[in-house]
CSV table of C-alpha atoms in Angstrom, one decimal:
chain,number,residue,atom,x,y,z
A,1,PHE,CA,5.9,4.6,16.7
A,2,GLY,CA,2.8,5.1,13.0
A,3,THR,CA,3.1,6.1,9.3
A,4,VAL,CA,5.5,7.5,7.4
A,5,CYS,CA,4.9,8.9,3.9
A,6,THR,CA,7.0,9.8,1.3
A,7,ASP,CA,6.9,14.0,0.4
A,8,ALA,CA,6.2,13.0,-3.7
A,9,VAL,CA,2.4,12.8,-4.2
A,10,LEU,CA,1.6,11.2,-7.1
A,11,SER,CA,0.3,12.1,-10.6
A,12,LYS,CA,-3.0,12.1,-11.5
A,13,ARG,CA,-1.8,11.0,-14.4
A,14,ALA,CA,-1.9,7.8,-16.3
A,15,TYR,CA,0.9,5.5,-14.5
A,16,ILE,CA,1.6,1.7,-12.6
A,17,TYR,CA,3.9,2.5,-9.6
A,18,THR,CA,5.4,0.0,-7.7
A,19,TRP,CA,6.9,0.7,-5.0
A,20,VAL,CA,9.4,-2.3,-3.9
A,21,ILE,CA,9.5,-3.2,0.3
A,22,LYS,CA,11.9,-4.9,2.1
A,23,ILE,CA,11.3,-5.9,5.5
A,24,ASN,CA,14.8,-5.5,7.8
A,25,ALA,CA,13.0,-6.2,10.6
A,26,MET,CA,10.0,-6.7,12.8
A,27,ASP,CA,8.6,-9.0,15.9
A,28,PRO,CA,8.7,-12.3,14.5
A,29,TYR,CA,4.8,-12.3,16.0
A,30,GLY,CA,4.1,-10.0,13.6
A,31,GLY,CA,2.0,-7.0,14.8
A,32,ASP,CA,0.5,-4.0,13.3
A,33,MET,CA,3.3,-2.7,9.9
A,34,VAL,CA,0.4,-2.0,6.9
A,35,ILE,CA,2.1,-0.8,3.2
A,36,GLY,CA,0.0,1.3,1.3
A,37,ILE,CA,-1.3,4.7,-0.1
A,38,ALA,CA,-2.5,7.4,1.2
A,39,SER,CA,-3.9,10.7,0.6
A,40,THR,CA,-2.8,12.8,3.4
A,41,ARG,CA,0.5,13.2,4.9
A,42,ASP,CA,-1.0,14.4,8.3
A,43,GLN,CA,-1.7,10.8,10.1
A,44,THR,CA,1.6,10.1,11.7
A,45,GLN,CA,0.5,8.5,15.2
A,46,GLY,CA,-1.1,6.3,13.8
A,47,ASN,CA,-2.1,4.1,11.4
A,48,PHE,CA,-2.4,5.8,7.6
A,49,SER,CA,-5.5,3.2,6.3
A,50,ASP,CA,-8.0,4.8,9.8
A,51,CYS,CA,-7.3,8.0,7.4
A,52,ASP,CA,-9.7,8.5,4.5
A,53,ALA,CA,-8.9,7.8,0.8
A,54,SER,CA,-6.3,5.0,2.4
A,55,TYR,CA,-5.5,1.9,1.4
A,56,GLY,CA,-3.4,-0.8,2.7
A,57,TYR,CA,-2.0,-4.6,3.4
A,58,ASP,CA,-1.1,-5.3,6.7
A,59,CYS,CA,1.4,-8.3,7.4
A,60,GLU,CA,-0.8,-10.1,8.7
A,61,GLY,CA,-1.9,-11.0,5.4
A,62,ARG,CA,-5.4,-8.7,5.8
A,63,LEU,CA,-6.4,-5.2,3.5
A,64,ARG,CA,-6.5,-1.9,5.8
A,65,TYR,CA,-9.0,0.8,3.8
A,66,THR,CA,-10.5,3.8,4.3
A,67,TYR,CA,-12.9,5.9,2.7
A,68,ASN,CA,-16.3,7.7,1.9
A,69,GLY,CA,-16.1,6.4,5.6
A,70,SER,CA,-16.7,2.5,5.1
A,71,GLN,CA,-13.9,1.2,7.1
A,72,SER,CA,-12.3,-2.0,7.9
A,73,THR,CA,-11.5,-3.3,11.7
A,74,PHE,CA,-10.5,-6.0,13.9
A,75,ASP,CA,-13.1,-8.3,13.8
A,76,LYS,CA,-13.9,-7.9,9.7
A,77,GLN,CA,-11.2,-7.9,7.8
A,78,ASP,CA,-10.7,-9.0,4.4
A,79,HIS,CA,-8.1,-12.1,4.2
A,80,TYR,CA,-6.2,-11.5,1.4
A,81,GLY,CA,-3.3,-12.1,0.7
A,82,SER,CA,-0.1,-14.6,3.1
A,83,VAL,CA,1.7,-12.5,5.7
A,84,TYR,CA,4.6,-11.0,6.2
A,85,ARG,CA,7.6,-10.2,7.9
A,86,ALA,CA,10.9,-9.4,9.0
A,87,ASN,CA,13.3,-10.3,4.9
A,88,ASP,CA,10.2,-10.6,3.3
A,89,VAL,CA,9.8,-8.1,-0.4
A,90,ILE,CA,6.6,-6.8,-0.7
A,91,THR,CA,6.0,-5.0,-4.6
A,92,MET,CA,2.9,-3.3,-4.0
A,93,GLU,CA,2.0,-1.6,-7.6
A,94,PHE,CA,-0.8,1.3,-8.6
A,95,ASN,CA,-1.9,1.1,-11.5
A,96,THR,CA,-4.2,4.0,-12.0
A,97,LEU,CA,-5.1,3.9,-15.3
A,98,GLU,CA,-6.9,0.8,-14.3
A,99,LYS,CA,-8.0,1.9,-11.2
A,100,HIS,CA,-6.7,-1.0,-9.3
A,101,LEU,CA,-3.5,-1.1,-6.8
A,102,LYS,CA,-2.1,-4.3,-6.4
A,103,TYR,CA,1.0,-6.2,-3.9
A,104,TYR,CA,3.6,-9.4,-4.5
A,105,LYS,CA,5.3,-10.9,-2.3
A,106,ASN,CA,8.8,-11.9,-2.9
A,107,ASP,CA,7.5,-11.8,-6.1
A,108,GLU,CA,4.4,-14.3,-5.6
A,109,ASP,CA,2.2,-12.1,-7.2
A,110,MET,CA,-1.2,-12.0,-4.6
A,111,GLY,CA,-4.0,-10.6,-7.0
A,112,ILE,CA,-5.6,-7.1,-7.0
A,113,ALA,CA,-6.3,-6.0,-4.0
A,114,TYR,CA,-8.7,-2.6,-4.3
A,115,LYS,CA,-10.3,-2.2,-7.9
A,116,ASP,CA,-11.7,0.9,-8.7
A,117,VAL,CA,-9.4,3.2,-6.3
A,118,ASP,CA,-11.0,6.7,-6.5
A,119,VAL,CA,-7.6,8.5,-8.9
A,120,SER,CA,-8.9,11.8,-9.3
A,121,LYS,CA,-6.9,11.7,-5.0
A,122,GLN,CA,-3.2,13.2,-5.1
A,123,TYR,CA,-1.8,9.2,-2.9
A,124,PHE,CA,1.0,9.4,-1.0
A,125,PHE,CA,3.5,5.9,-0.3
A,126,ALA,CA,3.2,4.9,3.1
A,127,VAL,CA,3.8,2.3,6.0
A,128,SER,CA,2.8,2.7,9.1
A,129,MET,CA,5.2,0.3,11.9
A,130,PHE,CA,3.6,0.2,15.3
A,131,LYS,CA,6.1,-1.9,17.2
A,132,GLU,CA,10.4,-0.1,18.1
A,133,ILE,CA,12.1,-3.2,16.0
A,134,ASP,CA,10.2,-2.6,12.7
A,135,GLU,CA,12.1,-1.4,9.9
A,136,VAL,CA,11.5,-1.6,6.4
A,137,GLN,CA,13.8,-0.5,3.5
A,138,LEU,CA,12.4,1.1,0.2
A,139,LEU,CA,14.6,-0.2,-2.7
A,140,GLU,CA,13.0,0.7,-5.6
A,141,PHE,CA,11.2,3.3,-6.6
A,142,LYS,CA,9.5,3.2,-10.5
A,143,ASN,CA,6.5,4.7,-12.1
A,144,LYS,CA,6.1,4.1,-15.7
A,145,SER,CA,4.1,6.2,-18.1
A,146,VAL,CA,0.4,4.6,-19.7
A,147,LYS,CA,0.3,4.9,-23.3
A,148,ILE,CA,-3.5,5.4,-24.2
A,149,GLN,CA,-4.8,4.3,-27.1
A,150,CYS,CA,-7.7,5.8,-28.6
A,151,LEU,CA,-9.8,3.9,-30.8
A,152,VAL,CA,-11.4,5.6,-33.8
């Protein structure tokens, strides 16, 4: 049990990255599943959100992050969106131009989870799962180039 990351590194160019993830199976009472982006692929035995420059949304509707030594903890986690469970579809959108990360649950916009994400770093899509029953499926991945206008 631990974290699964993609092999692909996200570019530092201006893109909107979108992942659509289906929660195929999960303990009905919840757990410690986290969906997000991580700046390292080294945290395979634990929760990726414990590594620096990592951002996630957990199944209990909380934000889980670590940045510059500042870390969310179980007694002090930011409430963000609604709880997700088996059969829910979570969409994660990372806008590198606007430097924010946001989530949708079953197409309902949860709003911006993280502002001012450090886009000078490279990130990997990551999911942490800790129960034997936990199973997710990546349904879709898209990256859309963002046009930058120069106003003269």
